[in-house]
Coordinates of C-alpha atoms in Angstrom, one line a residue:
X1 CA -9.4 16.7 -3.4
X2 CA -6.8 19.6 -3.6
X3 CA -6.0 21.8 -0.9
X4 CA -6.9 24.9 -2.6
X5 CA -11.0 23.5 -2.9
X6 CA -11.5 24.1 0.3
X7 CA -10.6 27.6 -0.5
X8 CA -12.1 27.5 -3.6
X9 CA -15.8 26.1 -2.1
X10 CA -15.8 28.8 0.3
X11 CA -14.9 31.7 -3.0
X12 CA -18.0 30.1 -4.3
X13 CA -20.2 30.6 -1.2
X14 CA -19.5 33.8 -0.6
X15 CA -19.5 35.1 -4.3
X16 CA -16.0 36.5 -4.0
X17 CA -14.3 38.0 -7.2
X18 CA -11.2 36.5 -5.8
X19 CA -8.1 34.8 -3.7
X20 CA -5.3 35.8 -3.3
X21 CA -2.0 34.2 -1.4
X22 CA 1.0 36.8 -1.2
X23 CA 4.3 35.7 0.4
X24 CA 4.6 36.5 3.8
X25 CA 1.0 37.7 4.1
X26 CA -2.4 36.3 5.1
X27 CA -4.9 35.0 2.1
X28 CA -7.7 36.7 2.0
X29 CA -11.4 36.2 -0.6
X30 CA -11.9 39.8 -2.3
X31 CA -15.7 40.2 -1.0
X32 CA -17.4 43.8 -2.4
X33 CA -13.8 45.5 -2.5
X34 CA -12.7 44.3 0.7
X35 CA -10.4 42.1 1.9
X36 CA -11.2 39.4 4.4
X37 CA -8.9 36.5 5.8
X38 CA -9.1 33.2 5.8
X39 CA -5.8 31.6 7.3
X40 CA -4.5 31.7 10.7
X41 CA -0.9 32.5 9.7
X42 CA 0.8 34.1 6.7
X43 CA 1.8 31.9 3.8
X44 CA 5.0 31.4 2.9
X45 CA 6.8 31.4 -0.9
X46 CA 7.2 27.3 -0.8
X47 CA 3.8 26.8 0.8
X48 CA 2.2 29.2 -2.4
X49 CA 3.8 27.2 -5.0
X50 CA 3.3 24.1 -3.4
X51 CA -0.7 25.2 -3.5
X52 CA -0.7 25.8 -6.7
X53 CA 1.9 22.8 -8.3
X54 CA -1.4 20.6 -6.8
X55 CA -3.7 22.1 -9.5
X56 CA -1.3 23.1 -12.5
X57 CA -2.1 20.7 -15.1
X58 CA 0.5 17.9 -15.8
X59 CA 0.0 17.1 -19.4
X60 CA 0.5 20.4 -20.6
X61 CA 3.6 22.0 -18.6
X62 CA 3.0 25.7 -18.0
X63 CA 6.0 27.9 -18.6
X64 CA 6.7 31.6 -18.0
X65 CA 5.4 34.5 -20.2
X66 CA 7.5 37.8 -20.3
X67 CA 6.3 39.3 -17.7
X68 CA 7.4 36.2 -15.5
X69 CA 4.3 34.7 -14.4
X70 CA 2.4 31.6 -14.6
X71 CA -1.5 31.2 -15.9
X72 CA -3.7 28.4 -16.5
X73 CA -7.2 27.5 -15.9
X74 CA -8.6 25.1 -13.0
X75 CA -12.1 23.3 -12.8
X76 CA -13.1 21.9 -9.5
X77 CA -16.4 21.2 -8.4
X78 CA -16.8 24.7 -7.2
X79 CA -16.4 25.6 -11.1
X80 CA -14.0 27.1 -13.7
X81 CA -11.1 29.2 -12.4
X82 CA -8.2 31.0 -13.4
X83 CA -5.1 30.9 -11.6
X84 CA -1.8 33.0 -11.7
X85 CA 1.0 33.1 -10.0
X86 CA 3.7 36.0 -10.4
X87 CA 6.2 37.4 -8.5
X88 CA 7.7 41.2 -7.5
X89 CA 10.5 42.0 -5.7
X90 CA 11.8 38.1 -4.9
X91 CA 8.2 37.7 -3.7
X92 CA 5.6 34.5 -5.0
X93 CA 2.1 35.9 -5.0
X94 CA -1.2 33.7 -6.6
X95 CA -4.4 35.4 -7.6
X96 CA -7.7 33.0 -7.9
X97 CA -10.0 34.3 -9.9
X98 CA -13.9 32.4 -11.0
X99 CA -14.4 33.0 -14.9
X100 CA -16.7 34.5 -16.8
X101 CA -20.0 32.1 -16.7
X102 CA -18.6 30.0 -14.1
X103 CA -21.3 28.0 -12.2
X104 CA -21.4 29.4 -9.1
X105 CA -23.8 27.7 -6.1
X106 CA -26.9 29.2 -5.4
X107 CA -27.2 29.1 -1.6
X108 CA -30.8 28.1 -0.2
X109 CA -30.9 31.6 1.9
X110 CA -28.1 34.1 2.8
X111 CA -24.4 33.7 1.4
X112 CA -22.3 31.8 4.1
X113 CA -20.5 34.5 6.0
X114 CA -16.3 33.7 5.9
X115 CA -15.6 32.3 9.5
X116 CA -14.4 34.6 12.5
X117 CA -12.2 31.9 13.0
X118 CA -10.1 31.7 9.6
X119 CA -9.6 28.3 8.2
X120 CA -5.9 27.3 9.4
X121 CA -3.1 26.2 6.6
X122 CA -1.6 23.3 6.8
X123 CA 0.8 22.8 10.0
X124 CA 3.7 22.7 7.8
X125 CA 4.3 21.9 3.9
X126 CA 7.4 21.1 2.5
X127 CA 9.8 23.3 0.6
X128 CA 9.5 23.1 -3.0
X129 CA 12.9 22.7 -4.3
X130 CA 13.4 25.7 -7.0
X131 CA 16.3 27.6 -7.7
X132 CA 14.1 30.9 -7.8
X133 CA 10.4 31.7 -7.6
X134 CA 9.9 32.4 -11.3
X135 CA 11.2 28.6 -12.2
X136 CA 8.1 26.7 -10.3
X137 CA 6.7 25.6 -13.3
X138 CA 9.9 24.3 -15.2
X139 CA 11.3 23.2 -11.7
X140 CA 8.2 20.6 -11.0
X141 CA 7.6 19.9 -14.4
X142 CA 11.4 18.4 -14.4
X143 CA 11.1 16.5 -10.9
X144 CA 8.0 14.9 -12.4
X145 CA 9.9 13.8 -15.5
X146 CA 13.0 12.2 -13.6
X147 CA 10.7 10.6 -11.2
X148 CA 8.8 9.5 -14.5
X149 CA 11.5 8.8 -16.1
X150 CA 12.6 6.2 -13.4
X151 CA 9.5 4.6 -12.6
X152 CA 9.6 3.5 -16.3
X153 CA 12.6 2.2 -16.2
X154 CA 11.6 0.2 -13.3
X155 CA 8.5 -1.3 -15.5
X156 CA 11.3 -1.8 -18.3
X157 CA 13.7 -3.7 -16.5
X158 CA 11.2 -5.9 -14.7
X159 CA 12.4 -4.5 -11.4
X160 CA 9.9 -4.8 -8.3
X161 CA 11.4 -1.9 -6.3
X162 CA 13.0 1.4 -6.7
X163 CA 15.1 3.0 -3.9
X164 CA 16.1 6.2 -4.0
X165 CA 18.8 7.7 -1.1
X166 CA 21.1 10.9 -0.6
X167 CA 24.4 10.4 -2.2
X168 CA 23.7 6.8 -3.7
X169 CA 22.6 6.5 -7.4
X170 CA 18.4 5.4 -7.6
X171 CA 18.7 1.6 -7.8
X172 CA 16.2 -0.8 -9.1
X173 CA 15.7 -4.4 -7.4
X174 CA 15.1 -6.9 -9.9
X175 CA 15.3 -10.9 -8.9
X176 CA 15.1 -9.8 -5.1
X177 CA 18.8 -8.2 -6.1
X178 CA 19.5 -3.9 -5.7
X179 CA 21.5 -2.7 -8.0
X180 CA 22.6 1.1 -8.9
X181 CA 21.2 2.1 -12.2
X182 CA 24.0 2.7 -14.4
X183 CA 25.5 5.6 -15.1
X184 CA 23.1 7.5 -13.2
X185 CA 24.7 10.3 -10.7
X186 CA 24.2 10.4 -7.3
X187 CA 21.1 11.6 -6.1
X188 CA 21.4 15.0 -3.7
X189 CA 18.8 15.7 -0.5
X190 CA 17.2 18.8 -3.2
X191 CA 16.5 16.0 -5.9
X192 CA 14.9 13.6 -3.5
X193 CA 12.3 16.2 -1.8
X194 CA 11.3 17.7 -5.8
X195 CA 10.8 14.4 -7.2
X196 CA 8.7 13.4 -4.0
X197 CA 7.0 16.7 -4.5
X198 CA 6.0 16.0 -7.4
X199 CA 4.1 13.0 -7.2
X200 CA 2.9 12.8 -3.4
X201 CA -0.7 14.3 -2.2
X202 CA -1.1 17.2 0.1
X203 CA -2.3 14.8 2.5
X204 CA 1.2 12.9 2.1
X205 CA 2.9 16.1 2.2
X206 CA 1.5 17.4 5.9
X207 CA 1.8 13.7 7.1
X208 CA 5.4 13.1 6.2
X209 CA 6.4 16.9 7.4
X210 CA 4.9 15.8 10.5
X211 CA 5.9 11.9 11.4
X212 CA 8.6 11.5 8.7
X213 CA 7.2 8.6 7.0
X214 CA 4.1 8.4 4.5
X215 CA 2.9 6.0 1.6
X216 CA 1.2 7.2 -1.0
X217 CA 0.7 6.1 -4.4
X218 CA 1.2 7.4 -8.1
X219 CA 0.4 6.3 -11.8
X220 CA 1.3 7.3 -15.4
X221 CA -1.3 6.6 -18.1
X222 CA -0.2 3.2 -20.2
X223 CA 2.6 1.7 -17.9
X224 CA 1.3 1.2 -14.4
X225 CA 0.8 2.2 -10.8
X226 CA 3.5 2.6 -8.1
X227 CA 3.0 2.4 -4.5
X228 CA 5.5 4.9 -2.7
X229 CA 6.9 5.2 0.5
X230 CA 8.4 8.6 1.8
X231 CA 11.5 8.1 4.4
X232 CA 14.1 10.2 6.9
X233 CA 17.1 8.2 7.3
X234 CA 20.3 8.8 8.7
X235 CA 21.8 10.8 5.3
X236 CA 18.2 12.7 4.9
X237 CA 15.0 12.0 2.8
X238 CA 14.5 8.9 1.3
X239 CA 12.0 6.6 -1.0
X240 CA 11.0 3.4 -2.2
X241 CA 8.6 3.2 -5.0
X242 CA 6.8 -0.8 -6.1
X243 CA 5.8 -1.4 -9.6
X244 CA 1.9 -2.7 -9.3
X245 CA 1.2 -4.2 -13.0
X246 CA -1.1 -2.3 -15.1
X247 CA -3.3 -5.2 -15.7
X248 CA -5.0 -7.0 -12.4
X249 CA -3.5 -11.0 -12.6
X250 CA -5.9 -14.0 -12.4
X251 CA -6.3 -16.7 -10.4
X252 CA -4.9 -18.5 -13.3
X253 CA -2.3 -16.5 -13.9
X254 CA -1.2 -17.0 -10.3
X255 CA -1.8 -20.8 -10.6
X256 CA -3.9 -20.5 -7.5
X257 CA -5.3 -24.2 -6.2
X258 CA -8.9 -24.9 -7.2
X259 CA -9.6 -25.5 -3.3
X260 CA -8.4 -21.9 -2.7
X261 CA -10.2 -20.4 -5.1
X262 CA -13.5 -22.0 -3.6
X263 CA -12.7 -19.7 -0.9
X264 CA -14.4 -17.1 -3.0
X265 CA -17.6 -18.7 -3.2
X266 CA -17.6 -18.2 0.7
X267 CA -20.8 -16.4 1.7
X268 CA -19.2 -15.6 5.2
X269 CA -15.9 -16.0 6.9
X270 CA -12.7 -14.6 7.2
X271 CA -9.6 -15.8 4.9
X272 CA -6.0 -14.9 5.5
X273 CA -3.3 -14.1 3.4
X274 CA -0.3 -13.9 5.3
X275 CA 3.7 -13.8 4.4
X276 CA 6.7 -11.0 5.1
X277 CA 6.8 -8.1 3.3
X278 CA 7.4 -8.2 -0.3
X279 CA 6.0 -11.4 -0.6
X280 CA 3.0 -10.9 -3.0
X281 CA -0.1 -10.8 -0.5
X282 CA -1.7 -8.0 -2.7
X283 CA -1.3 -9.9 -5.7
X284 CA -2.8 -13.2 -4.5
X285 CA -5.3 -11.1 -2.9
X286 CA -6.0 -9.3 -6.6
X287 CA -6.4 -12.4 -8.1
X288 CA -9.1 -13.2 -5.5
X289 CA -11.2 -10.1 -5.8
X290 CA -10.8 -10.2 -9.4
X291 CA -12.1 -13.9 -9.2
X292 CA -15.2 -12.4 -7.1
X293 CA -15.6 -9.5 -9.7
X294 CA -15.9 -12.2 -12.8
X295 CA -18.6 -15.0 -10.9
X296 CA -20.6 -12.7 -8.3
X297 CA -22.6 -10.4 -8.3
X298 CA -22.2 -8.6 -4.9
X299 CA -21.0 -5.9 -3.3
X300 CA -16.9 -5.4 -2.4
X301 CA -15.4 -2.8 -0.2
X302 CA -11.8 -2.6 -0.4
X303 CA -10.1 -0.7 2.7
X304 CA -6.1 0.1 1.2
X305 CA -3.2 1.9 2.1
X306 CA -2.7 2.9 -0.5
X307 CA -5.2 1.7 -3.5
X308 CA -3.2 -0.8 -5.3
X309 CA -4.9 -2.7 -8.1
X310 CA -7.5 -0.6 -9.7
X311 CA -10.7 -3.2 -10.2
X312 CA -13.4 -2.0 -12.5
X313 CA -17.1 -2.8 -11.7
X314 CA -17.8 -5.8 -14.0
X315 CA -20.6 -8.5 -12.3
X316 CA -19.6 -6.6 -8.5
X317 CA -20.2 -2.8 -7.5
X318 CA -16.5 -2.6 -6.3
X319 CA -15.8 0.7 -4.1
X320 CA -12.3 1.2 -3.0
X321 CA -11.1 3.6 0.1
X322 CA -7.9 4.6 0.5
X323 CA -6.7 5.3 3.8
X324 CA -5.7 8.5 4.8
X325 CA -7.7 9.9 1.7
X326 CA -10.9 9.0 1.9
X327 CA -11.2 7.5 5.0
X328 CA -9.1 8.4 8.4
X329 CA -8.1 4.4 9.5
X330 CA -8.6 1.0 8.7
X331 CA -10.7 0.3 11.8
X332 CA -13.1 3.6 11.0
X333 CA -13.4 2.4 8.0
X334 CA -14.1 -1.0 9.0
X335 CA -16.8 0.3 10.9
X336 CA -18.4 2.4 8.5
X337 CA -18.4 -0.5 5.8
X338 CA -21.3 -2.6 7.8
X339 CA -23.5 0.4 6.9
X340 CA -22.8 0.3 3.3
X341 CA -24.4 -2.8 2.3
X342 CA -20.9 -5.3 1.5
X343 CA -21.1 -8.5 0.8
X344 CA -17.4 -8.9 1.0
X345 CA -14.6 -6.4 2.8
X346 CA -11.2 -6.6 2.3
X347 CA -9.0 -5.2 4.9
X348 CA -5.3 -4.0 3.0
X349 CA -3.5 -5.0 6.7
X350 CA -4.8 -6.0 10.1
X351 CA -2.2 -3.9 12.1
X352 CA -4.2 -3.6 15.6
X353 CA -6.1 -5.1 18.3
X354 CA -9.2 -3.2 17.2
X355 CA -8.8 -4.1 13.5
X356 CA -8.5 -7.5 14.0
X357 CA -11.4 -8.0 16.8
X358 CA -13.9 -5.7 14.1
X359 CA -13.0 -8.0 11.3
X360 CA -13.7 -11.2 13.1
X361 CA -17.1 -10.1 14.2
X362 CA -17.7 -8.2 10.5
X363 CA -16.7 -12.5 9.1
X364 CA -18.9 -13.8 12.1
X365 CA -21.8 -12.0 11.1
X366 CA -22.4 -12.6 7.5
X367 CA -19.8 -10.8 5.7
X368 CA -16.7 -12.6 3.9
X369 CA -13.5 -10.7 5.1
X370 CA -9.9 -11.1 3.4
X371 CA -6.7 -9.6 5.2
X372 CA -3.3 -9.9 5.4
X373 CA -1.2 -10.6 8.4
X374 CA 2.7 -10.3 8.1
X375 CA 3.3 -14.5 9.7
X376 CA 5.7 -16.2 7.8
X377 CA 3.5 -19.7 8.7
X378 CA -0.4 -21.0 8.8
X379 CA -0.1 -21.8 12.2
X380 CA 2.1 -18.6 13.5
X381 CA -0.4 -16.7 11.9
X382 CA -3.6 -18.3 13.9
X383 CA -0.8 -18.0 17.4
X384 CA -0.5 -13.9 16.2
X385 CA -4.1 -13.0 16.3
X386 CA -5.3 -15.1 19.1
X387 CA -1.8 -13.3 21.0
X388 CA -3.0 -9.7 20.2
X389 CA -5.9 -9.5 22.7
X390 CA -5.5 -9.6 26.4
X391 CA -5.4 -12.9 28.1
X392 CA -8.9 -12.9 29.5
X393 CA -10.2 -12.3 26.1
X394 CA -7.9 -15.0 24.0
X395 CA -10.4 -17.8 25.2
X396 CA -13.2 -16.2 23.7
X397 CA -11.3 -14.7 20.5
X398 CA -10.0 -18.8 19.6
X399 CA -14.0 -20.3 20.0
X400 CA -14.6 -17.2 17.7
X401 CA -11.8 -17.7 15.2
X402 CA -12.6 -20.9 15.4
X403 CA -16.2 -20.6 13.8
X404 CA -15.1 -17.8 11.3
X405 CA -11.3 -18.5 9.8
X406 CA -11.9 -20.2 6.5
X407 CA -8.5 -20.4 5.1
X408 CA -4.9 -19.0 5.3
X409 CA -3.0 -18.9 2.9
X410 CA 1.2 -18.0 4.0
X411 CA 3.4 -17.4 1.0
X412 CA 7.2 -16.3 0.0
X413 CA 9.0 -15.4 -2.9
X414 CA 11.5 -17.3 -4.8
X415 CA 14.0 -16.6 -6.8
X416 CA 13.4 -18.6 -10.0
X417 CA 16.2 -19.9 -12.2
X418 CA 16.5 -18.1 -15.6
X419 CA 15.7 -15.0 -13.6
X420 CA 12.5 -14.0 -12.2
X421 CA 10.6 -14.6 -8.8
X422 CA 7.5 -17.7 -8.2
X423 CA 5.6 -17.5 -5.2
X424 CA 5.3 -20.4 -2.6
X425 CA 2.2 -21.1 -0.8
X426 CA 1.3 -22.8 2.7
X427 CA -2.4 -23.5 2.3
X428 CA -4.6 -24.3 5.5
X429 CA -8.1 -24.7 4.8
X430 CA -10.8 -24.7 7.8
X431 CA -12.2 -28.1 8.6
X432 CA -13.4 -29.8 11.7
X433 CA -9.9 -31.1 12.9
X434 CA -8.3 -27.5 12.6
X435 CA -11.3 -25.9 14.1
X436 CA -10.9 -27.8 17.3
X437 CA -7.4 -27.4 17.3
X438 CA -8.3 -23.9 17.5
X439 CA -10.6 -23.7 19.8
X440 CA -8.8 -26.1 22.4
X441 CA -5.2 -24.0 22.3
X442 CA -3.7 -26.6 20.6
X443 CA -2.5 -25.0 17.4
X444 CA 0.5 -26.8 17.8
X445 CA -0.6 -29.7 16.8
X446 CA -1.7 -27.8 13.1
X447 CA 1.4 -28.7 10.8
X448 CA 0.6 -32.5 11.4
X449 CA -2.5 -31.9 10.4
X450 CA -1.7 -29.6 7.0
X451 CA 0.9 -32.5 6.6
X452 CA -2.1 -35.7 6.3
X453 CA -4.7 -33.2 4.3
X454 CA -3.2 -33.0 1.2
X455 CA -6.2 -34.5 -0.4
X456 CA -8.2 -31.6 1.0
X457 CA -6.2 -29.4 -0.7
X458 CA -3.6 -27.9 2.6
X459 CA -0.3 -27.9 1.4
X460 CA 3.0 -27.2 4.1
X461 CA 5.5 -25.0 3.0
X462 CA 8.1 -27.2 2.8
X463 CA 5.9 -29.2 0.4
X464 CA 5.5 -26.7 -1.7
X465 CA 9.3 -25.7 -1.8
X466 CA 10.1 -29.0 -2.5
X467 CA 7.7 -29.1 -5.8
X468 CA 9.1 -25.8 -7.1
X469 CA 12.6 -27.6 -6.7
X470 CA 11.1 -30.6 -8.4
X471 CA 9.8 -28.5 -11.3
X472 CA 12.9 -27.4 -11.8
X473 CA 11.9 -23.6 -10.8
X474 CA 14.1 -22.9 -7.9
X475 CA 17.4 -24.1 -7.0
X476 CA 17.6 -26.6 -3.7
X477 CA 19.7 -23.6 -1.6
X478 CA 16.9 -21.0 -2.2
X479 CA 14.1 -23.2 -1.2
X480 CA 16.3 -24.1 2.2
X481 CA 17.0 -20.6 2.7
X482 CA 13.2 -20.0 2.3
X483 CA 11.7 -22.8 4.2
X484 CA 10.9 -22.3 8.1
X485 CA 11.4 -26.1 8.9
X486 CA 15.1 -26.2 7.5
X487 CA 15.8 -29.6 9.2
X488 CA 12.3 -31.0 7.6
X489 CA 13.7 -29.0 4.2
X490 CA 16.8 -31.0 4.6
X491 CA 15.8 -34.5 4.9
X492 CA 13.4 -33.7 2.2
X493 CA 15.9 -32.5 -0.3
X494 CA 18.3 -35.6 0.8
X495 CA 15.7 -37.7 -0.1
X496 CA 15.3 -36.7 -3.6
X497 CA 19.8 -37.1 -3.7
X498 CA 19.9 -32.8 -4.0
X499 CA 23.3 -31.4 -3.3
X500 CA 23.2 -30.0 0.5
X501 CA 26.3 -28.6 0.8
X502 CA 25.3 -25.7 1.7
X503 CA 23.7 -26.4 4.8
X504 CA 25.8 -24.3 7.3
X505 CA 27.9 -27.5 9.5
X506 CA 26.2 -26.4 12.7
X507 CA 22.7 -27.2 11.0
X508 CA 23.8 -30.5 10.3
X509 CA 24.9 -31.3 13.7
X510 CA 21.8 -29.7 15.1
X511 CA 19.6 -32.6 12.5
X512 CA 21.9 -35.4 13.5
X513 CA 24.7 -34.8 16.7
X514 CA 25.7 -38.6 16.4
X515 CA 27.1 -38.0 12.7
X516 CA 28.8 -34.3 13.2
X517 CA 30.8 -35.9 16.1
X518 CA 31.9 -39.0 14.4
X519 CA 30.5 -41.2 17.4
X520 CA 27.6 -42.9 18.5
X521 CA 24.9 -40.9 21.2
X522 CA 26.4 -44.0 24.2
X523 CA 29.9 -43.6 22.9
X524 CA 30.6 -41.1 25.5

């Protein structure tokens, strides 16, 4: 919803003939030829233009008639409006105005009476970046188009990431590599703030101005979706922007184990996907909700931040939230989903105690829960959860866990040779053994046990580096710099008569002291 329908909703209720913002003055609704406010605090020129850049259609970019203003018509749910925006003597000023016909409510009794207490404008809204106030329109419409313009080029060159920083060039990564986009000029703090303008919500807009960080996400029709992340760094504002394919990817496409994807048939439980940033959880985790969407017919509640893949309804009712717009945190929304009927809930991150401890009871009673946890192992990630509650609750929270975990499953990326990135995957799958190891603090003891159940379908990470190096899709030194176990890495590459030179000296004497000193342990 935009900023102005609040506005608008209460034009509506009221039957005002209009709104109007002027610079440096209070808005007021125009109610039987009077004026009457409805902000705390005047408004100022960026904070007007800001207002209405949020409604001004994008498709069709609004330019300036003679007389130097802007017009176009707005639909909301309120009804049909028209909107200008002019400006006299230096001064931005927008009129609001209901059209002829427009549907206006029909309150049950007596028009709703504007509030004593006027409805307050946001704390602080950023500064759009124009070189005068009659240039809004062809100002945004251009940050949009550069923005645009990059994003595309992201999708073009198969990049995964854009970055975008004050006095640097924008530059793409592509292979897990950054490079500066050629021949592009450096970026200035004015160019960075329009283009982020541009594309970011209102919601974005207040949160950023008021913690300096915010994620968002953006989409253009036919190439894909971006997920965005607003910055303050040392030089000023920055950004990174990931490229989220246009199409949701399979479980096939993925080449996702047959034993992992039986963790969708799960009625209950609660199934981890776990690996550092950048790694690919929300694409494994796509591919597992799209798996549920094409086989079940149930109920999914998706709780992102921000909305990712976009999953059509097909055999499940699928309802995704976005945090911070349409619901205020994971854990309220956590709570609210066990009144909305789900059959399965999938949390976008499991960030705090009270996350975590909500979606181990929602698993526990009779829900199946995905997450993912940023552990770069299986076991680390079972130690992480049990570690984030108090020490007289950890007791409790591993007989719990215990029961509910179904699976994890830990991955990293690769860079593949030719060019490109594969994932690799840990896999640990709940059974007897690993449940007891659970609930008796002895997760220690888990690798050996991923290590003898390969039959079950658990797979270490070292074993599956070692079959991407095998298959000839990563080169021996990525999948050591990759693996956790690099001495178990090691003797595994060695094994298979891999070149290992470029195991770092100290490494080597660290997996065998007797042959980096040139002695034997008793020849002292």
């Amino acid at each position: 919803m935009a900023q102005l329908d609040r506005f608008l909703s209460i034009l509506v209720s009221n039957k005002a003939t209009a709104l109007v913002m002027p610079e440096g003055d209070l808005a007021t609704l125009t109610i039987n030829d009077s004026s009457r406010p409805v902000m705390k605090q005047p408004l100022t020129g960026a904070q007007i233009l800001t207002l209405v850049r949020e409604i001004a259609p994008q498709d069709s970019p609004h330019g300036l008639d003679a007389k130097g203003g802007v017009r176009f018509t707005y639909a909301s749910a309120d009804g049909t409006f028209e909107v200008s925006l002019s400006q006299n003597g230096g001064k931005v000023s927008a009129r609001v105005e209901p059209t002829n016909g427009s549907a206006h409510r029909s309150p049950a009794s007596a028009p709703t009476v504007v509030p004593a207490t006027p409805i307050s404008a946001p704390a602080s809204m950023p500064a759009v970046a124009v070189s005068a106030p009659t240039a809004v329109g062809k100002v945004n419409d251009r940050a949009l188009d550069r923005i645009e313009d990059l994003l595309r080029g992201l999708v073009t060159r198969k990049a995964s990431d854009l970055h975008l920083r004050v006095g640097l060039p924008p530059m793409f990564r592509a292979s897990g590599e950054i490079a500066a986009v050629p021949d592009h000029a450096p970026l200035t703090q004015a160019d960075i703030e329009a283009m982020l303008g541009a594309v970011m919500l209102q919601q974005n807009r207040d949160e950023f101005a008021e913690i300096n960080d915010t994620d968002f996400a953006h989409e253009i029709k036919g190439i894909g979706r971006f997920r965005g992340n607003a910055l303050r760094e040392r030089k000023g504002t920055g950004a990174v922007f990931r490229a989220i394919p246009a199409a949701v990817v399979t479980v096939e496409q993925m080449g996702l184990s047959t034993e992992v994807q039986r963790l969708c048939q799960l009625t209950k439980g609660l199934v981890l996907v776990t690996g550092p940033t950048g790694s690919g959880k929300s694409t494994t985790l796509c591919a597992l909700i799209d798996l549920i969407n094409r086989t079940r017919n149930d109920h999914v509640i998706t709780i992102e931040d921000p909305i990712e893949f976009v999953h059509e309804s097909r055999k499940c009712l699928i309802t995704q939230r976005h945090v911070g717009v349409h619901t205020s945190s994971f854990k309220h929304a956590l709570r609210a989903a066990l009144r909305e009927d789900p059959d399965i809930v999938l949390v976008g991150e499991l960030r705090d105690l009270e996350t975590v401890s909500m979606a181990i009871e929602t698993a526990e009673t009779g829900h199946l829960v995905f997450g993912t946890v940023h552990t770069s192992s299986a076991v680390s990630t079972v130690d992480r959860v049990i570690d984030q509650f108090p020490p007289d609750r950890q007791a409790q929270i591993r007989v719990m866990l215990s029961d509910s975990l179904k699976g994890v499953i830990s991955q990293v990326l690769c860079r593949k040779i030719g060019g490109g990135r594969v994932a690799a995957r840990e896999v640990m799958l709940s059974t007897p053994s690993v449940s007891n190891l659970i609930r008796e603090g002895k997760t220690f003891q888990l690798p050996s046990v991923l290590q003898t159940s390969r039959r079950l379908g658990m797979v270490t990470m070292n074993d599956a580096l070692i079959e991407l190096v095998d298959g000839n899709l990563v080169e021996p030194q990525e999948a050591y710099l990759k693996a956790t176990d690099k001495v178990g890495i090691v003797h595994m590459l060695k094994q298979r008569n891999k070149d290992v030179s470029f195991v770092d000296a100290h490494e080597v004497s660290v997996e065998n002291p007797a042959k980096s000193n040139g002695r034997s342990p008793a020849g002292k």
